[in-house]
Coordinates of C-alpha atoms and ligand atoms in Angstrom, one line a residue:
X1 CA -27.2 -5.8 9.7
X2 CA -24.4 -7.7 11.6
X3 CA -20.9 -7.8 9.6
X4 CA -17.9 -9.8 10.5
X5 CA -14.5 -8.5 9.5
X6 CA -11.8 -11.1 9.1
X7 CA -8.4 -10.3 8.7
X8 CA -5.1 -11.5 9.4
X9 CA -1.9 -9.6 7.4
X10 CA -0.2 -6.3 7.0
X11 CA -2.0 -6.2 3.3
X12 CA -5.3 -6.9 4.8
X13 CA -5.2 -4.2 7.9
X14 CA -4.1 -1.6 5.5
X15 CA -6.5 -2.5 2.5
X16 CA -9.5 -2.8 5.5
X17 CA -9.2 0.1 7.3
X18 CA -10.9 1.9 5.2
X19 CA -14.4 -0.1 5.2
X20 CA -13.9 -0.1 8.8
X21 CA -13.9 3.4 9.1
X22 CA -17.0 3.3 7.2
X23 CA -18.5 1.1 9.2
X24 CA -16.6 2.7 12.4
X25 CA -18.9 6.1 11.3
X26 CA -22.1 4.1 10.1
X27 CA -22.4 2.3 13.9
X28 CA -21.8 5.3 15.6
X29 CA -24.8 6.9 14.2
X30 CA -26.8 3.7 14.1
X31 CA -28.3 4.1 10.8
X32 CA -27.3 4.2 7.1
X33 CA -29.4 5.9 4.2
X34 CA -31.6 4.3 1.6
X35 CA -30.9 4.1 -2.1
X36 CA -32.8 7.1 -2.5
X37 CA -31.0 9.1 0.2
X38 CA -27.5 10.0 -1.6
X39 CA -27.5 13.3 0.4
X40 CA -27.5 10.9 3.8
X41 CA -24.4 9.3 2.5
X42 CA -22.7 12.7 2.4
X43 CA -23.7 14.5 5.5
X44 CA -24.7 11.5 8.1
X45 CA -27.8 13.1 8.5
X46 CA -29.6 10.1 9.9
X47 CA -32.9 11.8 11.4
X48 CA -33.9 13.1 8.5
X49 CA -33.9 10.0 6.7
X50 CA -37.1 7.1 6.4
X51 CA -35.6 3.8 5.9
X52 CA -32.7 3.3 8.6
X53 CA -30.8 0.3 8.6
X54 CA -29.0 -0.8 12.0
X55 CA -25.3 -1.6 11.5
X56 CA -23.2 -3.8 13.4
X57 CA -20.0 -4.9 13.4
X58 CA -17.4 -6.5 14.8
X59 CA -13.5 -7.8 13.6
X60 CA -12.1 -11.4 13.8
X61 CA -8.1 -11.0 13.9
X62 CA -6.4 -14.2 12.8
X63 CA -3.2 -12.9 13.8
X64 CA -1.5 -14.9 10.7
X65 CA 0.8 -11.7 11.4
X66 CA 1.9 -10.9 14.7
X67 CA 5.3 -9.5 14.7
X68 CA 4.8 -5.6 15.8
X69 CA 5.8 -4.3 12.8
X70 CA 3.6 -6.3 10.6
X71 CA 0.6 -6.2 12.6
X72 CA 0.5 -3.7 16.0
X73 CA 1.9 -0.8 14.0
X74 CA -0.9 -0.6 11.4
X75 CA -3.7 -0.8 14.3
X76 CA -2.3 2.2 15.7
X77 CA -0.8 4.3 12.6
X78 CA -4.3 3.9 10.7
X79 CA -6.2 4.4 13.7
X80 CA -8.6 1.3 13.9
X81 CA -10.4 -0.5 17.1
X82 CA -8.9 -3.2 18.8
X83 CA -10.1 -6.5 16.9
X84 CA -13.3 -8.4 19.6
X85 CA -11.8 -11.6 18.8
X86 CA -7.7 -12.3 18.0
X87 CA -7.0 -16.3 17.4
X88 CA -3.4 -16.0 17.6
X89 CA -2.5 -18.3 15.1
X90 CA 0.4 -17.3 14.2
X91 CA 3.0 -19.3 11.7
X92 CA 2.7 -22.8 10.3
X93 CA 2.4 -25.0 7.3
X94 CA -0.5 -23.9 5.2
X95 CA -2.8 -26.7 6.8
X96 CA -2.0 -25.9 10.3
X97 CA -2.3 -22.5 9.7
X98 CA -5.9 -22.4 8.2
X99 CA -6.8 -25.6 9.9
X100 CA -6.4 -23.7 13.2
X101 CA -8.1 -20.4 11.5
X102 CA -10.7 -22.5 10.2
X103 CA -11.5 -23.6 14.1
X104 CA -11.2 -20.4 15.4
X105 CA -13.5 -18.6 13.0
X106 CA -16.6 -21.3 13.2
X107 CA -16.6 -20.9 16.8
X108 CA -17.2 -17.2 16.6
X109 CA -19.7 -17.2 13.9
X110 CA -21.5 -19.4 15.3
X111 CA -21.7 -17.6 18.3
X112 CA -21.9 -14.2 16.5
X113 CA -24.3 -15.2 13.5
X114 CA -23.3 -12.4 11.4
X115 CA -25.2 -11.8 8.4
X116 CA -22.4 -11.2 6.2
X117 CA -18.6 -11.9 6.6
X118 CA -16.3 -9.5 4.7
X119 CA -12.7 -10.6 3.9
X120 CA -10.0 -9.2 1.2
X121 CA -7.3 -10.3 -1.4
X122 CA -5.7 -13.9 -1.2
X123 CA -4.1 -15.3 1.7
X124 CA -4.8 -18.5 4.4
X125 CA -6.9 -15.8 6.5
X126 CA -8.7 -15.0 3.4
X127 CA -9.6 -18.7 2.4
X128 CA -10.6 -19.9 6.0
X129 CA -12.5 -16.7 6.8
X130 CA -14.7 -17.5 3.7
X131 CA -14.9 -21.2 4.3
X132 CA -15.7 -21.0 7.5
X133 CA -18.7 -18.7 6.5
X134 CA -19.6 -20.2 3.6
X135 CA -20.4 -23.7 5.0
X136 CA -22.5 -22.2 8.2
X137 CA -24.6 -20.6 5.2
X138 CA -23.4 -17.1 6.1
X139 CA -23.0 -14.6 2.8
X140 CA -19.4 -13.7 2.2
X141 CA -18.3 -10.9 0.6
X142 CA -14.8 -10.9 -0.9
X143 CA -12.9 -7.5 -1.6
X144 CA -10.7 -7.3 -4.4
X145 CA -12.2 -10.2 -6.0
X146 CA -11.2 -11.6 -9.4
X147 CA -7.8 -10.9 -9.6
X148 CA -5.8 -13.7 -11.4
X149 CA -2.3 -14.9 -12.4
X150 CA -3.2 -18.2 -13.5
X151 CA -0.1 -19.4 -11.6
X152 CA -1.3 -22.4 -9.6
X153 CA 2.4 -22.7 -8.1
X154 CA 1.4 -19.6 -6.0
X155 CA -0.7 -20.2 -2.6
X156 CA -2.2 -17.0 -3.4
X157 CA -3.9 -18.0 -6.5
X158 CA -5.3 -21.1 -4.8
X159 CA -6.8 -18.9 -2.5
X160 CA -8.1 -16.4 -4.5
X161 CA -9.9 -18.9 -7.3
X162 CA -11.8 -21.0 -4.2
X163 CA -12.8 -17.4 -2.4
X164 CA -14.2 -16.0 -5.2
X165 CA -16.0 -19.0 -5.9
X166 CA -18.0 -19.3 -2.8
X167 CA -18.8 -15.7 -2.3
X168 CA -21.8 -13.8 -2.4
X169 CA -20.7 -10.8 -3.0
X170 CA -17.7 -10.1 -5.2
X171 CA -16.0 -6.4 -5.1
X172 CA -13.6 -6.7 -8.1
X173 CA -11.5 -3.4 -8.0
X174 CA -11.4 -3.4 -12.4
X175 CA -13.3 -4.3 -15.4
X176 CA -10.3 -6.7 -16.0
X177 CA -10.9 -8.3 -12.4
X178 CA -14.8 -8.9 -13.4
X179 CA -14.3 -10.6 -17.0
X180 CA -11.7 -12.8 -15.2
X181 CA -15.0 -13.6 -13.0
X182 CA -17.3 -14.0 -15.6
X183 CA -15.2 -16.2 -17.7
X184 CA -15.4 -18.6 -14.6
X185 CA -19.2 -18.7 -14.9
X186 CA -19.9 -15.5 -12.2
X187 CA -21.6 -13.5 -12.8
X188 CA -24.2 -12.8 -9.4
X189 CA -23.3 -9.7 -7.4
X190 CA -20.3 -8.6 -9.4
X191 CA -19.9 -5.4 -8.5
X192 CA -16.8 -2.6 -10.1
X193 CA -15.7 -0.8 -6.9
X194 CA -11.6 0.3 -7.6
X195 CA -9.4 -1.0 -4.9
X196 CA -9.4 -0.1 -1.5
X197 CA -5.8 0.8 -1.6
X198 CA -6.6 3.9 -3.3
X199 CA -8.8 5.0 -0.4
X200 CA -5.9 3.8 2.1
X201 CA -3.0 5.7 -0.5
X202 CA -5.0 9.1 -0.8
X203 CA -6.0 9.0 3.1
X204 CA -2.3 8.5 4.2
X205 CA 0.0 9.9 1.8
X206 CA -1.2 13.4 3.0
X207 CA -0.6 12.6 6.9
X208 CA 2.4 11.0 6.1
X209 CA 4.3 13.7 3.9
X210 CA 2.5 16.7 6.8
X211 CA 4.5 14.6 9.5
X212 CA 7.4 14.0 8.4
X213 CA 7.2 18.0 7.3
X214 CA 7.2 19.1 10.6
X215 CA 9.8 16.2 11.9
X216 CA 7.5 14.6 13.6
X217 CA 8.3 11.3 12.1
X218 CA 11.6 9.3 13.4
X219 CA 12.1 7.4 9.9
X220 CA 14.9 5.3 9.2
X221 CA 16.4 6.2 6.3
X222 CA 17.1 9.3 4.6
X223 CA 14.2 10.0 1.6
X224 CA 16.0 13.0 0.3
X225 CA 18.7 10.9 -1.6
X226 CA 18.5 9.3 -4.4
X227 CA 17.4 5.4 -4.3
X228 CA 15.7 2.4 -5.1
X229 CA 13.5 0.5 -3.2
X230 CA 13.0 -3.2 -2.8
X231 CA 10.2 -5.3 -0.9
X232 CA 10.3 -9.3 -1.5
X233 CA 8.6 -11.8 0.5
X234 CA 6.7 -13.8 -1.8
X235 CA 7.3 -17.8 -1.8
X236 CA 7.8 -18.6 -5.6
X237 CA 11.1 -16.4 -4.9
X238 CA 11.9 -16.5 -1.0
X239 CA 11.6 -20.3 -1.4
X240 CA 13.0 -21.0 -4.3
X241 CA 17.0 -21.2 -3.9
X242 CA 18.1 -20.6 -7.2
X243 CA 15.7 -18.0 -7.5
X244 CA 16.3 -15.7 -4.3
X245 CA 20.5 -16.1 -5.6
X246 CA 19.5 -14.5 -8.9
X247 CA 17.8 -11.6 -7.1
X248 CA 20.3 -11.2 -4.4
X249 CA 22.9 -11.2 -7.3
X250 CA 20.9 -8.8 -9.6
X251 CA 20.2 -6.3 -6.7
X252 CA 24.2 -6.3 -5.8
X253 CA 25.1 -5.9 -9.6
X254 CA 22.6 -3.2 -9.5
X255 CA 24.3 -1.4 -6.7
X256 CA 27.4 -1.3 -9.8
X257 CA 26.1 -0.7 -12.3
X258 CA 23.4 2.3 -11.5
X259 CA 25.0 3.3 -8.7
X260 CA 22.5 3.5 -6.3
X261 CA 21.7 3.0 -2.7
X262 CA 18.9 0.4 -2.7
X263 CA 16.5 0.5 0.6
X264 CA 15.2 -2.9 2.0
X265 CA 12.6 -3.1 4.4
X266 CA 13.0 -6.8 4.9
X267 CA 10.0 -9.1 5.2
X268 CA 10.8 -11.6 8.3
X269 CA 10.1 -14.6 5.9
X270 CA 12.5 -13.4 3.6
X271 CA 15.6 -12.9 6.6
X272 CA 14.8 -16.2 7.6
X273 CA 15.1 -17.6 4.0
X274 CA 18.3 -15.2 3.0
X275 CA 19.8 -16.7 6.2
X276 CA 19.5 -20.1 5.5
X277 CA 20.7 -19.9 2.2
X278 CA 23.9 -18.2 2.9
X279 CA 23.1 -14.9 1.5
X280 CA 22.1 -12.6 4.1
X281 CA 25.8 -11.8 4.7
X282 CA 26.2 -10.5 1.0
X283 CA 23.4 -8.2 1.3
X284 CA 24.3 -6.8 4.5
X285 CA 28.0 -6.4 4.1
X286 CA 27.3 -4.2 0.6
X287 CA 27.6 -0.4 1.5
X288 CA 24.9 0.5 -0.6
X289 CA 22.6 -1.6 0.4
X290 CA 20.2 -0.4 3.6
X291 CA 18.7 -3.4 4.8
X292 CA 15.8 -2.1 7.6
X293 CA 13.4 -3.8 9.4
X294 CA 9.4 -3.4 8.2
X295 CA 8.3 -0.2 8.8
X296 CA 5.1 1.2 9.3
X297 CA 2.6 2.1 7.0
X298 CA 3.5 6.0 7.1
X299 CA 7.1 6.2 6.4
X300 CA 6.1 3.1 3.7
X301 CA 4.2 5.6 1.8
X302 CA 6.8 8.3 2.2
X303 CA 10.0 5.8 0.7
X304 CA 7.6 4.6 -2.2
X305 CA 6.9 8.2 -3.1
X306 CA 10.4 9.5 -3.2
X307 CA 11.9 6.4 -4.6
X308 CA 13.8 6.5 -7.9
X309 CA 12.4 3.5 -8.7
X310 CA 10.8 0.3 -6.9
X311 CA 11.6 -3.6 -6.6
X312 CA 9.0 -5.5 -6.0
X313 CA 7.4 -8.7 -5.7
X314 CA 4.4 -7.3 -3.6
X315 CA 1.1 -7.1 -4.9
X316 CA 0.1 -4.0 -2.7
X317 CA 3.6 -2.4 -3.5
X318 CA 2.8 -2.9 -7.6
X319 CA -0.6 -0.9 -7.2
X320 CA 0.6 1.8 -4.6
X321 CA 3.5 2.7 -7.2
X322 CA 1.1 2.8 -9.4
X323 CA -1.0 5.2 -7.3
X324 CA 1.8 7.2 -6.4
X325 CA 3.7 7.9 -10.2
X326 CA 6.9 5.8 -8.5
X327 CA 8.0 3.5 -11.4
X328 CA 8.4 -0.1 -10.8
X329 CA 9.6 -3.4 -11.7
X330 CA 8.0 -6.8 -10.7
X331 CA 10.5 -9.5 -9.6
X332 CA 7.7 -12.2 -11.0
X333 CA 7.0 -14.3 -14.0
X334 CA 3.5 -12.8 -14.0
X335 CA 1.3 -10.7 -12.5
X336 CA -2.3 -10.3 -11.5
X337 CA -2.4 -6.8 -11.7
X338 CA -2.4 -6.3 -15.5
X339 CA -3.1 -3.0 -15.3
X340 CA -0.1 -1.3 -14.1
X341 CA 1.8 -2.8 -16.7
X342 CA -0.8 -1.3 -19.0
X343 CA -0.7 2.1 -17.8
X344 CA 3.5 1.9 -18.5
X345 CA 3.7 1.8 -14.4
X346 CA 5.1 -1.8 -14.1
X347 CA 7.2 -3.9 -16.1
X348 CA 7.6 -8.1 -15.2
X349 CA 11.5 -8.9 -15.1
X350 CA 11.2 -12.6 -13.4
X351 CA 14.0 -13.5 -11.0
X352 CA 16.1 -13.4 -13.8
X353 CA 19.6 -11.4 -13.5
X354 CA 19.9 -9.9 -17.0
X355 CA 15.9 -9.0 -17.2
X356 CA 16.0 -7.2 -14.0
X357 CA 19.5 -5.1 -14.5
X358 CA 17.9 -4.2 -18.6
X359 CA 14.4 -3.5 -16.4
X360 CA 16.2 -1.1 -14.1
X361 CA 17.5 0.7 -17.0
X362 CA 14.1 1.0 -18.5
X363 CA 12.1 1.9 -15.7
X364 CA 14.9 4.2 -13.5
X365 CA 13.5 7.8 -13.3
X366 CA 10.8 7.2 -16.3
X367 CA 7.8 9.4 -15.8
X368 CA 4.7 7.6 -15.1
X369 CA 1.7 9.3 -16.7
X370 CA -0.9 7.2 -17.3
X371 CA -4.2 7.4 -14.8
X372 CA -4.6 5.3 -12.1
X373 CA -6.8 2.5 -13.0
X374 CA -7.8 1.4 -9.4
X375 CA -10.4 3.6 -8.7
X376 CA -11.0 7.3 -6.6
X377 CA -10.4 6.0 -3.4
X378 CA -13.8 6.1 -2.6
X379 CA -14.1 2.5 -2.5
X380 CA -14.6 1.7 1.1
X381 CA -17.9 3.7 1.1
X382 CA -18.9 2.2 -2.5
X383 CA -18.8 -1.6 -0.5
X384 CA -20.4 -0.5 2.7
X385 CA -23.1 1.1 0.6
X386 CA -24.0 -1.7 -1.8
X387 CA -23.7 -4.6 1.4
X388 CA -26.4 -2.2 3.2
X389 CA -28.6 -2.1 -0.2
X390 CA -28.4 -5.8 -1.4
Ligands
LIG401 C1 1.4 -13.9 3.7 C2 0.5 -14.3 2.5 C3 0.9 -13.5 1.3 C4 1.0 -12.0 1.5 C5 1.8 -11.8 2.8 C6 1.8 -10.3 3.1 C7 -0.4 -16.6 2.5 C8 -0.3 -17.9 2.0 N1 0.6 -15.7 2.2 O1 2.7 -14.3 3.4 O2 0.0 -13.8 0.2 O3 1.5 -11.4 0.4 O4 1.4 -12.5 3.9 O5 2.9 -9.9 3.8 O6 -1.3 -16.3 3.2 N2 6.7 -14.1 10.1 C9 7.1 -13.4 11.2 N3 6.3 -12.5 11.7 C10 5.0 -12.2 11.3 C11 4.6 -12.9 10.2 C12 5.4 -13.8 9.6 O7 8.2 -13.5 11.6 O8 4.3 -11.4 11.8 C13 7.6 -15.0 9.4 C14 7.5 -16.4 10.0 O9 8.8 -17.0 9.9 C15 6.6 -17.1 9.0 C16 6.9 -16.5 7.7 O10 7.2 -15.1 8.0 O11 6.8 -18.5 9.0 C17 5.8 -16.5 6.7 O12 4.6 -16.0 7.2 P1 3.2 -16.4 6.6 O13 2.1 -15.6 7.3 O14 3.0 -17.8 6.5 O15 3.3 -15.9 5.1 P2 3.8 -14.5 4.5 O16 5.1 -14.8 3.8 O17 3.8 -13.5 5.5
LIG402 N1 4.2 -2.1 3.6 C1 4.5 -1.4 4.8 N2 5.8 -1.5 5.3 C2 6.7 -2.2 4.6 C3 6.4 -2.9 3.4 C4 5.1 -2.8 3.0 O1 3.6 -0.7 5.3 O2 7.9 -2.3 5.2 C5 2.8 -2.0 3.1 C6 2.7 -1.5 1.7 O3 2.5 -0.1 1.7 C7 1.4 -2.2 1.1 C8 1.4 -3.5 1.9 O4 2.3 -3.3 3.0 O5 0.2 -1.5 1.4 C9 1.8 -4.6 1.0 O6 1.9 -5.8 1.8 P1 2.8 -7.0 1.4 O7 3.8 -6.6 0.4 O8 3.3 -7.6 2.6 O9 1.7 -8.0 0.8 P2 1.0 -8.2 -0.6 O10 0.4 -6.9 -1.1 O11 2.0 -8.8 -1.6 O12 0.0 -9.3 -0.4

């Protein structure tokens, strides 16, 4: 069997890697067990085993995200092979963008002829890796499929509804993700896996906290305070004038009224955006506020861990706090991760300056005890399993 990885973003490296290592360990030994072969699975004990499947693969990098800090750093921190093929696309409306992807990707496919092409979540690499694949008749399989906010305004939604749609194999991460599915009328090759972000969470958290034990992590910013931390990128808010003021006014109000040092590993889209609206200066001249550049994946991990409490308008960030017990709030009018506002993980506060200072206030230090609903982090091998077996 010949798979085809595509990915493009920070999300998708980190939420990849650890199918890839799967499939990294898989086509080392050339083989993969049978369904009745568990003990295979566990020990890679391919000569003892009947019905060997060959696996290939190979990865597609759109390069959507390019900048070192959002791409490079994740390659090396998580340990994963050059990509064969890197478009370079770069930035660009949404058509250029996944008009050039879109290009890209057909050449190599065509070429390649993979059997099946594998992409995750929601974004422009996600929607032209599957319609690229989709139209040369080649099975996608989509990785955290199902997730919905029923926002249309967001690109990400668009994205997500039309993947799901045309793939072949759909890896939704809950029970909630597969209902959503089925209430669209799928209901072929749904398959409950958790998320992959577990696997990546669990894997990491471990090396991260054992090197920065033994100083052998140069981090940015001190963890053993107390603080908040914030991530924003997304474009309902980083696009949206009146709403990035609210949130820039909310997290400085914040600063007063909690007081609190708030950590800001700032999202390149969102400098650009603060900048043109006038209200990067704010931000940066406010003592308590660290703004930092992206950091890696590692030291990531580490500030979500030890934070008092996170800000977030992330999807990855909302299920990694969950993972990790850090209590957060969403900067968003909805979310498609239900579930960590069922556990008590999550509350939505909108861009709205009252809702988020009341949400701090709620959320600041509470102790997060419900489970995590994503899964054992054993997802990876769960997808690379039922691919080989269907
Ligand atoms: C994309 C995804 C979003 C995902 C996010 C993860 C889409 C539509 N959006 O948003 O769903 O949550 O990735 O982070 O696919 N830029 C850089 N360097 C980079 C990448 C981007 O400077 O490496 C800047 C450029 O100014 C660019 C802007 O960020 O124009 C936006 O980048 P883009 O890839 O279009 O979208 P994201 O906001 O990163
Ligand atoms: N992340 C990181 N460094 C940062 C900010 C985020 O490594 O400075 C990681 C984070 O741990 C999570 C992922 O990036 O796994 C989330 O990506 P992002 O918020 O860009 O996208 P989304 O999940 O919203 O699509």
């Amino acid at each position: 069997m010949k798979i085809a990885i595509i990915l493009g973003t920070r999300p998708e490296i980190i939420k990849l890697s650890s199918i890839i290592r799967e499939l990294q360990n898989f086509s080392k030994e050339n083989f993969y067990s049978c369904k009745t072969c568990e003990a295979n699975l566990k020990h890679n004990q391919s000569n003892t085993h009947k019905d060997n499947k060959n696996i290939e693969y190979f990865i597609i990098h759109t390069n959507q995200h390019y900048s070192k800090n959002m791409d490079e750093i994740f390659f090396k921190e998580l340990n994963l092979p050059t990509p064969k093929y890197n478009l370079n696309v770069g930035s660009g409306t949404h058509g250029e963008q996944t008009a050039k992807m879109i290009d890209g990707i057909e050449k190599i496919l065509i070429s390649e002829n993979p059997d099946v092409v594998i992409v995750q979540g929601d974004t422009n690499t996600v929607l032209a890796g599957a319609l690229s694949a989709s139209k040369l008749h080649i099975k996608v399989a989509h990785v955290e499929a199902g997730l919905r906010s029923y926002d249309r305004n967001m690109p990400e939604e668009t994205n997500r509804v039309l993947t799901d749609h045309i793939s072949n194999y759909l890896f939704a991460p809950t029970e909630i993700a597969k209902h959503n599915l089925l209430k669209e009328g799928i209901n072929k090759n749904v398959f409950v896996v958790g998320n992959t972000i577990v696997d990546a969470t669990i894997q990491n958290i471990e090396i991260a906290e054992n090197i920065y034990k033994y100083n052998n992590m140069s981090i940015k910013t001190n963890i053993n305070e107390d603080y908040f931390l914030l991530t924003l990128h997304r474009a309902e808010n980083t696009d949206n004038k009146e709403r990035l003021t609210n949130i820039v006014n909310a997290i400085i109000k914040a600063t007063e009224q909690y007081n609190k040092k708030i950590i800001f590993p700032m999202h390149p889209r969102t400098e650009k955006k603060l900048k043109e609206y006038n209200l990067f200066e704010n931000l940066q001249k406010n003592s308590k506020i660290e703004i930092i550049e992206p950091v890696g994946y590692l030291e990531f991990l580490l500030l979500e861990k030890n934070a008092k409490l996170i800000l977030t308008d992330s999807g990855g960030v909302q299920e990694e706090a969950c993972i990790l017990g850090a209590p957060c709030i969403t900067l968003r009018d909805n979310t498609e991760r239900p579930e960590t506002i069922y556990i008590g993980s999550n509350i939505l506060v909108n861009a709205d300056i009252n809702k988020i200072l009341d949400g701090i206030g709620v959320m600041a230090n509470k102790k997060i005890n419900g489970n995590n609903p994503f899964g054992d982090g054993n997802s990876g091998k769960a997808i690379v399993k039922i691919l080989l077996e269907n």
